[in-house]
Coordinates of C-alpha atoms and ligand atoms in Angstrom, one line a residue:
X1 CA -20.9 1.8 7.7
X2 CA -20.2 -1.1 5.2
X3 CA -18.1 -3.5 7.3
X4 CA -14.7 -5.0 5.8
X5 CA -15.1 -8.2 3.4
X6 CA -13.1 -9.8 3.4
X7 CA -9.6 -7.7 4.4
X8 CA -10.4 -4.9 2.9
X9 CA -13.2 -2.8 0.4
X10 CA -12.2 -2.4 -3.2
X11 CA -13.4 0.7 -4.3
X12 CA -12.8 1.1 -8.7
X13 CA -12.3 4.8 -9.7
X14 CA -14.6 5.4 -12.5
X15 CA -11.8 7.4 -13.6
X16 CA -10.0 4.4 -15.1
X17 CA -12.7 3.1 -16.7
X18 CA -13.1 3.0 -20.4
X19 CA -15.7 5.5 -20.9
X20 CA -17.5 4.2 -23.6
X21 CA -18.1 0.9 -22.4
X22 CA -18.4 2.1 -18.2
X23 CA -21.5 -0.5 -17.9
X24 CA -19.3 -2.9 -18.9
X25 CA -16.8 -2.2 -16.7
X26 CA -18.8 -1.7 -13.7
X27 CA -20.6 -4.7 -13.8
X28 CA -17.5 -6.8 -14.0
X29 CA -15.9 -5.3 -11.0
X30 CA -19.2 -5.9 -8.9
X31 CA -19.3 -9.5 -10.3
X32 CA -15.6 -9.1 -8.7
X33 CA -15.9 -7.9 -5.3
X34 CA -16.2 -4.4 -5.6
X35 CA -18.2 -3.1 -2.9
X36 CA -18.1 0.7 -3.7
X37 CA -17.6 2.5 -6.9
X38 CA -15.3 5.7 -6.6
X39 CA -16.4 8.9 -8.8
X40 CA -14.1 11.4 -9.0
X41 CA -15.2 15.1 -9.5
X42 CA -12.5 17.8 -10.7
X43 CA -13.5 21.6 -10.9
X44 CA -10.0 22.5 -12.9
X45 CA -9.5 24.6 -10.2
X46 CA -8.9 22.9 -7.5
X47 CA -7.0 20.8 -9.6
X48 CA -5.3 21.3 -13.2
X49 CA -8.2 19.1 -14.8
X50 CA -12.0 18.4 -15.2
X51 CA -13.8 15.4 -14.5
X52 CA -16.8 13.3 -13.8
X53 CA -20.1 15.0 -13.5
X54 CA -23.5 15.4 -12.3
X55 CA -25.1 14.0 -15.9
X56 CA -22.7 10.6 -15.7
X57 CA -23.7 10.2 -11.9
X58 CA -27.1 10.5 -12.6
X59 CA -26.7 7.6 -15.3
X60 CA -24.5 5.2 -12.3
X61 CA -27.0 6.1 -10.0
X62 CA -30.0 4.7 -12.2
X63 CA -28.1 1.7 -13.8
X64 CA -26.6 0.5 -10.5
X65 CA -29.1 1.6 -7.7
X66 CA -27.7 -0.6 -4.7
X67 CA -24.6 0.0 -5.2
X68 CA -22.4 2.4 -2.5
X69 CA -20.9 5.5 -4.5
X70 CA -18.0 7.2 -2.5
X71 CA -17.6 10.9 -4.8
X72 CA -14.4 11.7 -4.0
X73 CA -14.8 16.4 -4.7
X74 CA -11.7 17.7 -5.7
X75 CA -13.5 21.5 -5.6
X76 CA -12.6 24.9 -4.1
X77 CA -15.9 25.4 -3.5
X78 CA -17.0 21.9 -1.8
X79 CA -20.0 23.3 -0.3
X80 CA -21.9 24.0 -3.8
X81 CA -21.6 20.4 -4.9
X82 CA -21.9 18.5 -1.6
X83 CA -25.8 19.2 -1.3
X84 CA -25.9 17.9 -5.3
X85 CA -24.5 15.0 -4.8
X86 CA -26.3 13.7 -1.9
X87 CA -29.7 14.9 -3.0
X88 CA -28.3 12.9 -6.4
X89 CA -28.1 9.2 -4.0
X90 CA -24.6 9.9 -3.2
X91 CA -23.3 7.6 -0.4
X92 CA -20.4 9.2 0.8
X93 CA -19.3 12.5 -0.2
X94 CA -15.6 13.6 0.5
X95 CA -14.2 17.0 0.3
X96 CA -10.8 18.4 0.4
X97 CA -9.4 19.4 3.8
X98 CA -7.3 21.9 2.0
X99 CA -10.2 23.1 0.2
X100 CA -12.1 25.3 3.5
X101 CA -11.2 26.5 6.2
X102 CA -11.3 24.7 9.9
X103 CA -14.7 26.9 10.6
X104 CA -16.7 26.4 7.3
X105 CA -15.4 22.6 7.2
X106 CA -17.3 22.2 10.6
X107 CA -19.9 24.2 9.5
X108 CA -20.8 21.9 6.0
X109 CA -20.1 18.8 8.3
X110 CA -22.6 19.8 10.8
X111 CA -25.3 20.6 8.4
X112 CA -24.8 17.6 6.2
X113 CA -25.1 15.8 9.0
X114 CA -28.7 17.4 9.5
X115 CA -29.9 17.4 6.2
X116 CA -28.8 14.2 5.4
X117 CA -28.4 11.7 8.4
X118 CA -27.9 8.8 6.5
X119 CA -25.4 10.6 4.3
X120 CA -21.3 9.5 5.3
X121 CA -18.8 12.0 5.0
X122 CA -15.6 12.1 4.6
X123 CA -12.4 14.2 4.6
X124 CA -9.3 14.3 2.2
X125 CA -6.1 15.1 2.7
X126 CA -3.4 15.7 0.1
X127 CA -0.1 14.0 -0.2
X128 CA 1.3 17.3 1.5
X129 CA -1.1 17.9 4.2
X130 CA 0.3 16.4 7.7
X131 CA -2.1 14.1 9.0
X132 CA -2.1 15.9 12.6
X133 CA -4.5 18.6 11.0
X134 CA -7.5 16.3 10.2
X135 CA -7.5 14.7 13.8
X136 CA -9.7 17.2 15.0
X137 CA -12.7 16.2 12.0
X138 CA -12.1 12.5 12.9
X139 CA -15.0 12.2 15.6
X140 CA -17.4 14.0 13.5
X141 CA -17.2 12.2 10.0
X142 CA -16.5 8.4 8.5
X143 CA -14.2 8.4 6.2
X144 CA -10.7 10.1 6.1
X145 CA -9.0 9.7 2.5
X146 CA -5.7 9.7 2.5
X147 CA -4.3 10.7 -1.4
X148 CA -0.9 8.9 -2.5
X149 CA -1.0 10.9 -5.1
X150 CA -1.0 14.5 -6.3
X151 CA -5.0 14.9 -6.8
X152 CA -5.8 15.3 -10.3
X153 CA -4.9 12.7 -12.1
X154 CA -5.1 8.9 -12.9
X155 CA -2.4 6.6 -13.5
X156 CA 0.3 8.6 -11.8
X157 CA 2.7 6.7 -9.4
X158 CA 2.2 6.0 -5.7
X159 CA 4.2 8.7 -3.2
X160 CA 6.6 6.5 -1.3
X161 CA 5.5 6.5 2.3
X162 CA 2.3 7.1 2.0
X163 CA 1.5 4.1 4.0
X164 CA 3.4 6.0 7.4
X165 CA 0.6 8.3 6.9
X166 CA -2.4 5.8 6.8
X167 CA -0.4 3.8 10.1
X168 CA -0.2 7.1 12.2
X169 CA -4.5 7.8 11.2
X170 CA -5.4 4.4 12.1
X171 CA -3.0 4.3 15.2
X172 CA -4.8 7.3 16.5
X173 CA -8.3 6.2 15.3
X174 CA -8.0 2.8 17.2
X175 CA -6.1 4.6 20.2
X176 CA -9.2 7.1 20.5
X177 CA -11.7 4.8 19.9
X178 CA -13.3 6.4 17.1
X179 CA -15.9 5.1 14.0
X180 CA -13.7 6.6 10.8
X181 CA -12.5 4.5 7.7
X182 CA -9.5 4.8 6.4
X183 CA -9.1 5.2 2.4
X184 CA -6.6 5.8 0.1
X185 CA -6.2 6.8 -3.1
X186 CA -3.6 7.3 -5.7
X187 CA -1.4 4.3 -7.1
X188 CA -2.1 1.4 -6.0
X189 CA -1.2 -1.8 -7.8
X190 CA -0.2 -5.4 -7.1
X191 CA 3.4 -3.3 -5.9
X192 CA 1.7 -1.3 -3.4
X193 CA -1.2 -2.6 -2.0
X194 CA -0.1 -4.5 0.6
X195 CA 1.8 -1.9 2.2
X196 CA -1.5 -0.1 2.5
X197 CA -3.1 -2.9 3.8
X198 CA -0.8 -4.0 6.4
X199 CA -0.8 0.3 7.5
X200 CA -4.5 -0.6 8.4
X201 CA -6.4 0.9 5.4
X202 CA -9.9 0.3 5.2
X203 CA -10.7 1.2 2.0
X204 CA -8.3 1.0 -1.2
X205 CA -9.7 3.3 -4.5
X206 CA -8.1 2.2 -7.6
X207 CA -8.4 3.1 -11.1
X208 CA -5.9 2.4 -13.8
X209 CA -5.0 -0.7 -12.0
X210 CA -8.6 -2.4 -12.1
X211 CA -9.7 -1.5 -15.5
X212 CA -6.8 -1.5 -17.3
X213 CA -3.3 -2.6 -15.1
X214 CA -3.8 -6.6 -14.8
X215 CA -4.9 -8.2 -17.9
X216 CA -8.4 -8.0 -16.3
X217 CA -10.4 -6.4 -14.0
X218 CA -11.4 -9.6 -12.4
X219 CA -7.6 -10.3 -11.7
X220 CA -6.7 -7.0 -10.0
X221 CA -10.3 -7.0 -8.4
X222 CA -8.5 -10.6 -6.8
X223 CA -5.2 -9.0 -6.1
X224 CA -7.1 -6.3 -4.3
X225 CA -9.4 -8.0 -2.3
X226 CA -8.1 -11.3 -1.4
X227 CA -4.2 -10.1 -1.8
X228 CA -1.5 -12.4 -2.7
X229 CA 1.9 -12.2 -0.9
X230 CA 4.0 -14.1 -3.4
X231 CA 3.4 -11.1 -5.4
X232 CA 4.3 -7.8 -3.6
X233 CA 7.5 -6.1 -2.6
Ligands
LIG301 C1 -6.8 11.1 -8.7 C2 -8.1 10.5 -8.3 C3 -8.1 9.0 -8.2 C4 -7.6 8.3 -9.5 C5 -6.8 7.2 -9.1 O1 -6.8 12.5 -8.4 O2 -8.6 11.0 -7.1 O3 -9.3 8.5 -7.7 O4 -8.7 7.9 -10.3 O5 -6.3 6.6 -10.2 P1 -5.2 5.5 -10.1 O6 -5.7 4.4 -9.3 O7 -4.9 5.2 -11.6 O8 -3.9 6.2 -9.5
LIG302 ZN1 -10.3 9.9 -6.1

């Protein structure tokens, strides 16, 4: 697993890019610190819209091939689109906990794990789902995404609180000894990412804040990475 650099990974949501000039974009939040790029995929059933797909991955994939890509599946059916994407260079692939059941989530897991071993996975959770469910997937995966906001949707505002969820995952995490990242995703802006931060996230996704929130991506890319206390609440 990537380690931390230098308190915490920036990962830009492709999501808030400006799709017509996304090489653009991309390349300035590398040139920034980003370490990971985020690539949302929506079904519009498992959420209310549609988003990013296999032909645009392809191009990131080809265009940036060192780069980590976290694809973040917001799918009923996770288990038709896992296999894609990691067969497509996919470095992490999350799926929805609310999206299988506790016996088919093991199942993918398990045979990800086999078919791809250098593949990570992670879990999601929504803004809804206690945290207490995913404890049991913690040992077997390496990322666990916490959502501060209603999946679906960029630029909406981050759920108050969100943080309490992201301390109690890392307390157990470090308490049990275990090798799982912590990312979260929904929100977050020069007002709310230092409360992730100091809850212990590993990871912070961001979208509309890094391409279009600060003036410039190379600003919030700053705010993110390097933080700046004089700023937050
Ligand atoms: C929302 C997506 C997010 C989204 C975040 O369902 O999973 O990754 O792009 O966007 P912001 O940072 O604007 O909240
Ligand atoms: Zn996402």
């Amino acid at each position: 697993m990537l380690k931390k650099n230098p308190r915490v990974i920036l990962a830009p949501s492709l999501l808030g890019a400006d799709y017509l000039n996304m090489e653009h974009d991309i390349k300035e939040a590398i040139k920034h610190g980003a370490k990971w790029l985020h690539f949302d995929v929506m079904d519009g059933q498992f959420v209310d819209n549609l988003a990013l797909g296999v032909g645009l991955f392809k191009k990131v994939r080809a265009r940036f091939p060192e780069i980590f890509i976290d694809v973040h599946l917001m799918v009923g059916a996770p288990d038709k689109w896992t296999n894609k994407f990691a067969q497509l260079g996919a470095n992490l692939v999350t799926f929805h906990h609310e999206a299988l059941r506790y016996k088919a989530a093991k199942k993918l897991i398990k045979s990800l794990k086999l078919n791809y071993p250098k593949l990570h996975i992670g879990v999601a959770i929504k803004p809804k789902t206690n945290v207490e469910q995913i404890y049991e997937f913690l040992q077997d995966i390496d990322v666990v995404l916490v959502m501060s906001v209603e999946p679906g949707l960029g630029g909406q505002s981050y759920i108050d609180n969100s943080e309490l969820k992201i301390k109690k995952i890392r307390d157990y995490i470090n308490k049990n000894f275990l090798d799982c990242f912590v990312e979260v995703d929904g929100g977050i802006n020069d007002r709310t990412v230092d409360r992730v931060v100091d809850a212990g996230v590993d990871v912070v996704v961001a979208g509309s804040y890094v391409f279009s929130g600060a003036g410039s991506i190379h600003k919030a890319c700053n705010r993110i990475i390097h933080g700046d206390k004089k700023n937050s609440i």
